[in-house]
CSV table of C-alpha atoms and ligand atoms in Angstrom, one decimal:
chain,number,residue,atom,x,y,z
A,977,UNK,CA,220.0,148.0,160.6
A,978,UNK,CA,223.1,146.0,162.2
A,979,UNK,CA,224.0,149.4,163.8
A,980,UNK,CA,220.5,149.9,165.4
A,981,UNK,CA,220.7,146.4,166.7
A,982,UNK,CA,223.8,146.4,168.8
A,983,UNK,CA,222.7,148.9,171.1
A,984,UNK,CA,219.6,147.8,171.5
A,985,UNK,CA,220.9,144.4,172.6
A,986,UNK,CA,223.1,145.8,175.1
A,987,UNK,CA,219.9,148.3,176.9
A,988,UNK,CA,218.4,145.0,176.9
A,989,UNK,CA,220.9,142.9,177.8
A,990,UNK,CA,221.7,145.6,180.4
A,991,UNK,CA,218.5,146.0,181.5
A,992,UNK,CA,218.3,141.7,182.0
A,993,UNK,CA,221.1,141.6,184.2
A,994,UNK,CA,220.0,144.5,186.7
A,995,UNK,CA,216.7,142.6,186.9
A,996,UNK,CA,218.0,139.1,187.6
A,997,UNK,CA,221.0,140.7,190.1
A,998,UNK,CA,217.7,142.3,191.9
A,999,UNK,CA,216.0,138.7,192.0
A,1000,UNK,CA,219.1,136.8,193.1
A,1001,UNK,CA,219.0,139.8,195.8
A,1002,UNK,CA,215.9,139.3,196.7
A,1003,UNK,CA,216.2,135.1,197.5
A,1004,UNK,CA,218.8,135.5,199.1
A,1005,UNK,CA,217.0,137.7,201.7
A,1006,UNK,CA,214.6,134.7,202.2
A,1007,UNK,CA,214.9,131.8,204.2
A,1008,UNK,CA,215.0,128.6,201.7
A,1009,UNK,CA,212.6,125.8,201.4
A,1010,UNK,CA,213.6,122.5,200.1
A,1011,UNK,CA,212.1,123.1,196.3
A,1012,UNK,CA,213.9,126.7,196.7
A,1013,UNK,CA,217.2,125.4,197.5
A,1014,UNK,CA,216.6,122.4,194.6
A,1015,UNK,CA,216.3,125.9,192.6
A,1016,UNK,CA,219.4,127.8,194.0
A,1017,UNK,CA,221.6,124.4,192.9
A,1018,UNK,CA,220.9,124.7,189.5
A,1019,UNK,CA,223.2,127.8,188.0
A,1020,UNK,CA,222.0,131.4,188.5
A,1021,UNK,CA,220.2,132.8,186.0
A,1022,UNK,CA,223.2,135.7,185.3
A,1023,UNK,CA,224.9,133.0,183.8
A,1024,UNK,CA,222.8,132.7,180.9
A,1025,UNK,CA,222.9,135.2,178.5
A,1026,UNK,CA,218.9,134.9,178.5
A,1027,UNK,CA,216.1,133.0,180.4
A,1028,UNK,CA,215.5,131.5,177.5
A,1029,UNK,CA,218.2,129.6,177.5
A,1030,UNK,CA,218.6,128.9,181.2
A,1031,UNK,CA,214.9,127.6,180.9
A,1032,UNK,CA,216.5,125.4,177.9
A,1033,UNK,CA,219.1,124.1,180.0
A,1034,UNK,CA,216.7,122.9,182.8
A,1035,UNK,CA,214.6,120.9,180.5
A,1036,UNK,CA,217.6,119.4,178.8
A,1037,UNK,CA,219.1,118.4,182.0
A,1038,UNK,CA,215.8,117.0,183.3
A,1039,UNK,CA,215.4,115.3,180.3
A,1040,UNK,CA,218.8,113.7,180.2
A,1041,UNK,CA,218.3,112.5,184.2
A,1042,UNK,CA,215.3,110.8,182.8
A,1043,UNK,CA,217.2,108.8,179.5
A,1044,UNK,CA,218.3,105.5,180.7
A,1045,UNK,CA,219.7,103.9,177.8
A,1046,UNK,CA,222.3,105.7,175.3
A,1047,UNK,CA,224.3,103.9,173.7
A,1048,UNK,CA,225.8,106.6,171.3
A,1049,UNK,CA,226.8,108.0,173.9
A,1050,UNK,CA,224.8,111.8,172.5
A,1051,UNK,CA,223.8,112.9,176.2
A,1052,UNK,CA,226.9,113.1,177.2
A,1053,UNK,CA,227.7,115.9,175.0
A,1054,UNK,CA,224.6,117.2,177.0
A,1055,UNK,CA,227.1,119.3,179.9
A,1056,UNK,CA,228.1,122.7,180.7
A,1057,UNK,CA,225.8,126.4,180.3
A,1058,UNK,CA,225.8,126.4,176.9
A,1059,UNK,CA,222.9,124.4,175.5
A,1060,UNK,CA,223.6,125.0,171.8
A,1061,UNK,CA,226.7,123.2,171.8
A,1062,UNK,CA,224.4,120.4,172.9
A,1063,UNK,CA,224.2,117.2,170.4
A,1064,UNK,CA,221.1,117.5,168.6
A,1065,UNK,CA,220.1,120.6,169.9
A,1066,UNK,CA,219.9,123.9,167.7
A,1067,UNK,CA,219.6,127.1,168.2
A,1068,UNK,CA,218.3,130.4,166.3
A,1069,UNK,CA,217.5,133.7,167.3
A,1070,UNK,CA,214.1,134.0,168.5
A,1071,UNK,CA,211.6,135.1,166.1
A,1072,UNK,CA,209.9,138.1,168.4
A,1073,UNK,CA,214.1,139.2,168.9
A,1074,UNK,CA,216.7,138.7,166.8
A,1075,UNK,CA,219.1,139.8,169.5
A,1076,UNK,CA,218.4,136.7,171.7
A,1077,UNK,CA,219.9,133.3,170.5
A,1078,UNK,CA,217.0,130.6,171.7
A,1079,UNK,CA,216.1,126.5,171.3
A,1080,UNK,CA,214.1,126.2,167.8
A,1081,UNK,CA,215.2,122.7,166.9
A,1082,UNK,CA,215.7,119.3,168.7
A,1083,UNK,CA,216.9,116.3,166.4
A,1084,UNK,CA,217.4,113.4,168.0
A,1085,UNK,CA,216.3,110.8,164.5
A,1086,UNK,CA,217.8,107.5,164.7
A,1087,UNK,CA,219.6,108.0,168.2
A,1088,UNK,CA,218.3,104.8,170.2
A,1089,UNK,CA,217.8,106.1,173.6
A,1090,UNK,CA,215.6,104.9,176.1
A,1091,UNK,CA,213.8,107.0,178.8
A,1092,UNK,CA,210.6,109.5,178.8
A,1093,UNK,CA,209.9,113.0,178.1
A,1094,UNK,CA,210.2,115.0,181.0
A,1095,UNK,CA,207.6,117.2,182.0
A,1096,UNK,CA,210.1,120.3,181.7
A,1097,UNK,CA,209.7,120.1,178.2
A,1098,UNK,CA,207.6,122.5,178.3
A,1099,UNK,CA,210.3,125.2,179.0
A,1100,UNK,CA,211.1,124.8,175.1
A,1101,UNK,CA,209.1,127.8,174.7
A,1102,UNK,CA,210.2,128.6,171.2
A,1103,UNK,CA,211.1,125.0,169.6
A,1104,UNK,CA,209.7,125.0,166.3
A,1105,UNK,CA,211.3,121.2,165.4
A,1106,UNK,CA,211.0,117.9,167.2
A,1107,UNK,CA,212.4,115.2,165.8
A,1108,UNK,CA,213.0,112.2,167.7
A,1109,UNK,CA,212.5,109.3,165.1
A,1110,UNK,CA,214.3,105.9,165.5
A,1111,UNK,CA,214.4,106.0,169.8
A,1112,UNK,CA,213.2,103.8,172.4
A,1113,UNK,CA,211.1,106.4,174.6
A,1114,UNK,CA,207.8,105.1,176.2
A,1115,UNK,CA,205.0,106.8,178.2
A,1116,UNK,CA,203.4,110.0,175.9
A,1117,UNK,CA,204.2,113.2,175.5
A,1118,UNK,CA,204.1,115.6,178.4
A,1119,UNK,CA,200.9,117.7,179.1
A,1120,UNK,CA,203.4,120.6,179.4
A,1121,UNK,CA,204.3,120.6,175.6
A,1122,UNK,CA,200.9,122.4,175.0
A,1123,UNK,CA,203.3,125.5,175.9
A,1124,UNK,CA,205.0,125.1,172.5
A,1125,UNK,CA,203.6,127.5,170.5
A,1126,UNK,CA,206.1,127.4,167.8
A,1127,UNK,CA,206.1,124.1,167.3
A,1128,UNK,CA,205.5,122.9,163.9
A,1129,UNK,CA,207.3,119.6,163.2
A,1130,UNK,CA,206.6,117.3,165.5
A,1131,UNK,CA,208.0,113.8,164.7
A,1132,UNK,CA,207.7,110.7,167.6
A,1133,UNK,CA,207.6,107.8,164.9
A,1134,UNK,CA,209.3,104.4,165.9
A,1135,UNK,CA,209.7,104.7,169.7
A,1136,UNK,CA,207.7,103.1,172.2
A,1137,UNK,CA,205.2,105.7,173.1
A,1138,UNK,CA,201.8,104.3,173.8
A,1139,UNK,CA,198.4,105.6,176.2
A,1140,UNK,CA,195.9,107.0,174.0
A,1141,UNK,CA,196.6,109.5,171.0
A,1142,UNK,CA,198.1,112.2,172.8
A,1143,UNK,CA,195.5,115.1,173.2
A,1144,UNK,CA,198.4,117.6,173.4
A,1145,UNK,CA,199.2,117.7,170.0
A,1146,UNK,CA,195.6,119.4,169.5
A,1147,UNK,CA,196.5,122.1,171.5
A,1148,UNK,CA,199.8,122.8,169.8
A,1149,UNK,CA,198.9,126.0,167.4
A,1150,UNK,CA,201.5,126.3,165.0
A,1151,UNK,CA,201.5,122.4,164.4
A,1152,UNK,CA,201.7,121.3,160.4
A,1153,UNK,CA,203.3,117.9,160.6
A,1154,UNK,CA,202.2,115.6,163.2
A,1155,UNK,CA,204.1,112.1,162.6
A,1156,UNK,CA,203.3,109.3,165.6
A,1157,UNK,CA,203.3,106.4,163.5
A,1158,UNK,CA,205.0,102.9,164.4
A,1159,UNK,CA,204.2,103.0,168.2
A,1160,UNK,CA,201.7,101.5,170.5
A,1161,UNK,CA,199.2,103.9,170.9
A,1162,UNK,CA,195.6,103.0,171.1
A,1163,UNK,CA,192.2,103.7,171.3
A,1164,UNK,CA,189.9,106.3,168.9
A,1165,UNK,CA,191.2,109.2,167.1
A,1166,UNK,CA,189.5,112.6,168.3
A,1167,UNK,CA,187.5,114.2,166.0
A,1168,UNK,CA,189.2,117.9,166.8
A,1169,UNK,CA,192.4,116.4,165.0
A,1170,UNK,CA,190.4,116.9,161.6
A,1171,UNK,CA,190.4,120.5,162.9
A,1172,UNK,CA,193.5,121.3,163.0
A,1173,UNK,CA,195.3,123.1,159.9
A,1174,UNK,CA,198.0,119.9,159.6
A,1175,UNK,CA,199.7,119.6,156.3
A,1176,UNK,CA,200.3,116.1,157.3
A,1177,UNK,CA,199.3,113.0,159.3
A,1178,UNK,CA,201.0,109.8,160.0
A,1179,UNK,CA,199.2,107.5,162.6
A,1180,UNK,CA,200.1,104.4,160.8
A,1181,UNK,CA,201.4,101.4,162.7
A,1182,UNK,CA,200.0,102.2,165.9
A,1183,UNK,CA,196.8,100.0,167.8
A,1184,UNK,CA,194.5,103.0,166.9
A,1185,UNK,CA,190.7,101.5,166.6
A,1186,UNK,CA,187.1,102.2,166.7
A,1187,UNK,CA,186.3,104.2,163.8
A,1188,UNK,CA,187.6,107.5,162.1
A,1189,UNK,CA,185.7,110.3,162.8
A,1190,UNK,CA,183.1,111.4,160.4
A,1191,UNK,CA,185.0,114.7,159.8
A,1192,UNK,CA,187.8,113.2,158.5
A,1193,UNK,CA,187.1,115.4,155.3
A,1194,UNK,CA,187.3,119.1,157.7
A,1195,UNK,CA,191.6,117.7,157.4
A,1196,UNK,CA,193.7,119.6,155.5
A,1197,UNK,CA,196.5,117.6,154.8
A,1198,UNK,CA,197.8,116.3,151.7
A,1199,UNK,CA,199.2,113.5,153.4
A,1200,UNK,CA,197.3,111.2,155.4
A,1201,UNK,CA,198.1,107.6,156.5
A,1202,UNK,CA,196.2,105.8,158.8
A,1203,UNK,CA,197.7,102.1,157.9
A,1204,UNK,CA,198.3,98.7,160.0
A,1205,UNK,CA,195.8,99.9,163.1
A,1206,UNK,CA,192.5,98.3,163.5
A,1207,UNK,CA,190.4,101.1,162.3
A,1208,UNK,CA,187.0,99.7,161.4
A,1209,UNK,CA,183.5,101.2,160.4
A,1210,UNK,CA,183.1,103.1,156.7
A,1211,UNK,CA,185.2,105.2,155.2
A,1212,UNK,CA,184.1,108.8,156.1
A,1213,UNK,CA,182.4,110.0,153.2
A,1214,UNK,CA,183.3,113.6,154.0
A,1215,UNK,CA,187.0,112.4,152.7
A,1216,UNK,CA,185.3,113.9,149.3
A,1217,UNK,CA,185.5,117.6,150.7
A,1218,UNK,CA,189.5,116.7,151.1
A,1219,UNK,CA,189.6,117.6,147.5
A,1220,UNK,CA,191.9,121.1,147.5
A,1221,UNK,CA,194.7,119.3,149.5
A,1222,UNK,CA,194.8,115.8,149.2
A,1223,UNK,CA,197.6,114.1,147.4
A,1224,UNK,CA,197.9,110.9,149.2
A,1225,UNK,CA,195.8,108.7,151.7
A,1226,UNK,CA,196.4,105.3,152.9
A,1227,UNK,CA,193.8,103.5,154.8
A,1228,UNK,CA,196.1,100.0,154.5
A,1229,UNK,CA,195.3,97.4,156.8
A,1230,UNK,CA,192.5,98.2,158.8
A,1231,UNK,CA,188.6,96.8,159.2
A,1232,UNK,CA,187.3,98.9,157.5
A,1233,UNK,CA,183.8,97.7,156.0
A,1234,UNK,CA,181.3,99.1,154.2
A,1235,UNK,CA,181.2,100.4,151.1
A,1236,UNK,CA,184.3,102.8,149.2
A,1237,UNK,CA,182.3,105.9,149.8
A,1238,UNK,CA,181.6,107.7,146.0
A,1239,UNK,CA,182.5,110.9,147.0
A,1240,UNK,CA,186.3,110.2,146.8
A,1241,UNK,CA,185.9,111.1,142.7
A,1242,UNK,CA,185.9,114.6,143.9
A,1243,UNK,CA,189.5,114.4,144.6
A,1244,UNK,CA,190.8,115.4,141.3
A,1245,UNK,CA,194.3,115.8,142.8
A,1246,UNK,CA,195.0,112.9,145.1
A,1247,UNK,CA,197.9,110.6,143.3
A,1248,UNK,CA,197.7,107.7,146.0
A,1249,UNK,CA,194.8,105.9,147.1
A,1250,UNK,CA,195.4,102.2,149.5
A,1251,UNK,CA,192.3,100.7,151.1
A,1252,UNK,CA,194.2,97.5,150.5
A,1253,UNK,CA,193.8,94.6,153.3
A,1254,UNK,CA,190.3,95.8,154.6
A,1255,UNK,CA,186.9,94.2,154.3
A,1256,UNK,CA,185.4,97.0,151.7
A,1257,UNK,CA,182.5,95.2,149.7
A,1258,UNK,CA,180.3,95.8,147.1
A,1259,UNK,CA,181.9,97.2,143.4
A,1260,UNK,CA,184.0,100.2,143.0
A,1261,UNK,CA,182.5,103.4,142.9
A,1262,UNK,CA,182.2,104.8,138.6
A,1263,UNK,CA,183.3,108.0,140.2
A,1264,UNK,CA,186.5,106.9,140.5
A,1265,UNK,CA,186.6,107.6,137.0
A,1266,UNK,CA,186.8,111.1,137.9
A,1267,UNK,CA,190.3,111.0,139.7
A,1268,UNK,CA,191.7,111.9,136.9
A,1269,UNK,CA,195.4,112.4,139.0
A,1270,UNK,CA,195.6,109.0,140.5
A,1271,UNK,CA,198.7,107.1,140.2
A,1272,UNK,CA,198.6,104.5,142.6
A,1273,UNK,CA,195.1,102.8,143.3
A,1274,UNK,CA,195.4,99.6,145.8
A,1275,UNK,CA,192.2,98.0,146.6
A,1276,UNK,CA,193.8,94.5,147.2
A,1277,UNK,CA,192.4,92.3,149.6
A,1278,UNK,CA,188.8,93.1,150.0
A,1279,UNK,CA,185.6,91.8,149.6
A,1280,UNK,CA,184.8,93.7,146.4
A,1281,UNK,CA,182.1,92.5,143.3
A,1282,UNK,CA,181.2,93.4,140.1
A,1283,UNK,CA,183.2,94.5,137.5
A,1284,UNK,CA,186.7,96.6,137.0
A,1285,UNK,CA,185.4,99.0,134.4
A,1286,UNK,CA,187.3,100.4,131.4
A,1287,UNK,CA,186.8,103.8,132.8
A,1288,UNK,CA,188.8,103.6,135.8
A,1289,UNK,CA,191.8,101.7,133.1
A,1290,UNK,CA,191.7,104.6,131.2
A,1291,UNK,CA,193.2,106.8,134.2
A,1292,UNK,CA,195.6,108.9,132.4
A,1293,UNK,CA,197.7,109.2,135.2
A,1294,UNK,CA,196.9,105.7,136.5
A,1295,UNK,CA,200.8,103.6,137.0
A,1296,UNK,CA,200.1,100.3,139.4
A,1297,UNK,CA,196.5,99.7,139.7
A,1298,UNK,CA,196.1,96.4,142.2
A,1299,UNK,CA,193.0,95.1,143.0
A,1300,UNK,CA,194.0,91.2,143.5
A,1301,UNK,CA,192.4,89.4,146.5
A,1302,UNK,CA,188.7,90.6,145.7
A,1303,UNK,CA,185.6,89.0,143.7
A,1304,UNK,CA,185.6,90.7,141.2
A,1305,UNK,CA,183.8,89.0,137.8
A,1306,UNK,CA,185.2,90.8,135.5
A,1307,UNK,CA,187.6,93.5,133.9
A,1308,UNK,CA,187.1,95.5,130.7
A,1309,UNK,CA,190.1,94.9,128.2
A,1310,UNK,CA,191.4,98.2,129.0
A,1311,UNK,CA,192.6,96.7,132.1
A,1312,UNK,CA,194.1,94.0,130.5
A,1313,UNK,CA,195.8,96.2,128.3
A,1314,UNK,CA,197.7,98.5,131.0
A,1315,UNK,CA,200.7,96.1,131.3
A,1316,UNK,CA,201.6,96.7,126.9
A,1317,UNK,CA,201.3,100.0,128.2
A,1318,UNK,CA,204.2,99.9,130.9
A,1319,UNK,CA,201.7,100.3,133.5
A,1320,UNK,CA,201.4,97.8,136.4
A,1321,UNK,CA,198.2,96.1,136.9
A,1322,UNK,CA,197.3,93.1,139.6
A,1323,UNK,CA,193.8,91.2,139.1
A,1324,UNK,CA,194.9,87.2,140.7
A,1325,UNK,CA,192.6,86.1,143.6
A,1326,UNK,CA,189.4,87.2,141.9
A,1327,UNK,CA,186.9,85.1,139.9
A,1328,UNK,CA,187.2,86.6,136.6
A,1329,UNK,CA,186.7,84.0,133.6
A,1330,UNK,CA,189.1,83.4,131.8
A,1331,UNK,CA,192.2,84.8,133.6
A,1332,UNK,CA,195.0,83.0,135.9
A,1333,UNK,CA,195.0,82.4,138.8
A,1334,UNK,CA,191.7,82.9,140.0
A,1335,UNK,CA,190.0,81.7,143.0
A,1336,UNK,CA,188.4,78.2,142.6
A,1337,UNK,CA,184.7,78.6,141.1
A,1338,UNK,CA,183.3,76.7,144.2
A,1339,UNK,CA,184.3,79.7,146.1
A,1340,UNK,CA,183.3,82.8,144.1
A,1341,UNK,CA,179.9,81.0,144.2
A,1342,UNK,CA,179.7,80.4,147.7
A,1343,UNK,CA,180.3,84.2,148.7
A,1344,UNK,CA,178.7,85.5,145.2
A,1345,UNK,CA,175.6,84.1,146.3
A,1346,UNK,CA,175.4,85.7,149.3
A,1347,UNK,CA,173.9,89.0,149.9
A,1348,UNK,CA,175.6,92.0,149.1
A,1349,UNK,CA,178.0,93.1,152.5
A,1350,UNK,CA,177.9,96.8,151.5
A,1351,UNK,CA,176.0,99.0,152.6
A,1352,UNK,CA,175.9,102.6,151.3
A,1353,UNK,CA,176.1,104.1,154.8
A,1354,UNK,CA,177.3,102.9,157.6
A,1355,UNK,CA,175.5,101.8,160.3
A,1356,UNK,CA,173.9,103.9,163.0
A,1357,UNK,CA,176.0,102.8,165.6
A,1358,UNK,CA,178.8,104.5,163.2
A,1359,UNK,CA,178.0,108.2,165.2
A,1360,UNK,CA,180.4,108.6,168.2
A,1361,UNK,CA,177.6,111.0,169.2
A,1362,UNK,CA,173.8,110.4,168.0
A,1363,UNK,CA,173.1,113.2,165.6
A,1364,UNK,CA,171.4,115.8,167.4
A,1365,UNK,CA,167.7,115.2,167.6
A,1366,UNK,CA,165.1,117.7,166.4
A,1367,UNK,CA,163.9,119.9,168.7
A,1368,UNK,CA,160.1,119.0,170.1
A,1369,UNK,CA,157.4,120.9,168.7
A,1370,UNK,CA,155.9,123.6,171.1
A,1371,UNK,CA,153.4,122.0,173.4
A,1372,UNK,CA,151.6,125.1,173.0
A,1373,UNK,CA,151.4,126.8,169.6
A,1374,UNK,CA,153.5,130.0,170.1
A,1375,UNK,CA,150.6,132.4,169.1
B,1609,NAG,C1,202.4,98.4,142.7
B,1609,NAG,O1,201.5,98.4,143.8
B,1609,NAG,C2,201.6,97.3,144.7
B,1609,NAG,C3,200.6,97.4,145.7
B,1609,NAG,O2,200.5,98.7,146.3
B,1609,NAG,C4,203.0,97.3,145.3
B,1609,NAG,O3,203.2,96.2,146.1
B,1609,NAG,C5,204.0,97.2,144.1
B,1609,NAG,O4,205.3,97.3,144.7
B,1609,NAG,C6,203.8,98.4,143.2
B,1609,NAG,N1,204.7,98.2,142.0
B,1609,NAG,C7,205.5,99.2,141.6
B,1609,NAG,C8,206.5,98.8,140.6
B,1609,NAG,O5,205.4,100.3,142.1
């Protein structure tokens, strides 16, 4: 095989050369605009040993004209042809030609520079990583990046991005692991991101609102986090259909109302549910008695009722099970049991008898008496777009 290849990396590399002497040929025989001569500064392509790379080396260098704060000092490895040598810049051969040595990775995690993403970005034809965590970039990510069909990893978290969720990631094919969380981006979610085959989702820590769309359960991650935005509305119930992938979701921190839908005891395999710090009300779904892998269950901090059956206790998997900050009126001695077990169980802030440090009774009477604030589905208003009406009936019969 490695004798086949040399030869045919030469007729190619041979072939590449004649090509870009003919092109260089043919500008010159032009007379030069302004955007042509902005072109002819940067280095002939003949010193690259593919366009690849020289395409590499014009996004890197319009990237780094754009950073504006490095204190590292990581760009300024950033000079000469040869982009691999680059800091945080990695190279492979491409996929489709194992002759030519291309971008797949950028890894720029915890470098703390300031600046945007160019638009030139887009050149990075055949990244497959981009890892940028830990920076200070603001604006979004360019349009252009829609161009990255590789791309696969694509990490932005902790920087200063904000502008609405950036649509471009929904156009990225290959993309498994979308990670945008702690920045300021805003606005709803797009229902097409439940479309896409991600393996896993961070949005957490962002100003994300409105509510999530109702094909939440279409995902396919395992990992989904949607924490510390102001999501509000129900929890989809279609999360129930999330059930061959879903090991962890985390809804922490939101307004989210309405009731905790039933259909999450389909997901035998999740190991980490968090609807902590919401305004969930009415009493835990018995299905929940079903999930049989949970670990971690965290409904802290809502406006829950009724009682914390044995069932749920009896989890066999079941390690820190929190539900403080509710009114709840009561828990079945299984519960209470959990801790003689080594397992971790949290029941303050309720108004169960008998147990410390419970809310005062004045106050579980107050909102006890009110009327129930769950409904089992969510509001009308919940549909982004009206379910589609029926059609009329024929004016005329059609006979
Ligand atoms: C148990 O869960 C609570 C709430 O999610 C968390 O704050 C706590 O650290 C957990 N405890 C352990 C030991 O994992």
């Amino acid at each position: 095989m490695a004798a086949m290849a040399a030869p045919h990396c030469l007729l190619g590399f041979l072939l590449l050369a004649f090509l870009i002497l003919a092109a260089s040929h043919q500008e010159h025989q032009e007379s030069k605009n302004p955007a042509q001569r902005k072109l002819l500064q940067q280095p002939p392509a003949a010193a690259f040993p593919n366009p690849s790379l020289q395409a590499a080396y014009i996004a890197l260098q319009a990237w780094k004209s754009r950073i504006t704060g490095d204190p590292q000092g990581i760009t300024a490895t950033w000079i000469g042809l040869d982009v691999c040598r680059y800091r945080g810049v990695f190279c492979s051969p491409a996929p489709d030609d194992s002759c030519k040595e291309v971008v797949s990775g950028i890894d720029l995690n915890h470098g703390f520079l300031s600046g945007t993403l160019p638009e030139e970005l887009g050149l990075l034809t055949y990244l497959a990583l981009f890892h940028i965590n830990t920076n200070l970039f603001c604006g979004t990510l360019p349009g252009s990046m829609a161009a990255l069909l590789l791309l696969y990893e694509l990490d932005v978290s902790n920087n200063r991005f904000s502008g609405p969720f950036p649509l471009v990631t929904l156009a990225m094919p290959s993309l498994a692991y979308l990670d945008l969380r702690y920045n300021g981006f805003s606005g709803e979610l797009p229902g097409a991101l439940f479309d896409k085959h991600l393996d896993a989702l961070f949005v957490n820590n962002n100003q994300f609102a409105a509510q999530v769309p109702w094909n939440l359960g279409s995902s396919t991650v395992s990992v989904a986090n949607f924490a510390n935005n102001r999501f509000s509305g129900g929890i989809p119930p279609s999360i129930g259909n999330m059930r061959r992938t879903l090991n962890e979701i985390i809804f922490l921190g939101n307004r989210f109302d309405g009731c905790i839908p039933g259909e999450i005891g389909l997901l035998d395999q999740l190991n980490v549910f968090d609807v902590s710090y919401n305004s969930l009300g009415g009493g835990l779904p018995p299905s929940i008695a079903q999930m049989i892998s949970l670990e971690q269950l965290d409904v802290a901090f809502n406006l829950l009722t009724g009682d914390v059956p044995a069932a749920i206790c009896d989890l066999p998997n079941l390690e820190n099970f929190t539900f403080a900050g509710n009114f709840f009126s009561g828990e079945s001695p299984d519960c209470l049991a959990l801790p003689s077990r080594g397992r971790i169980v949290d029941d303050r802030g309720n108004c169960i008898p008998n147990r410390p440090l419970q809310r005062p009774a004045q106050q579980c009477q107050a909102f006890l008496s009110q009327e129930p604030s769950c409904f089992p589905l969510p509001p009308k208003s919940f549909f982004p777009n009206p379910p589609l009406p029926c059609s009329p009936p024929p004016s005329t019969p059609p006979y």
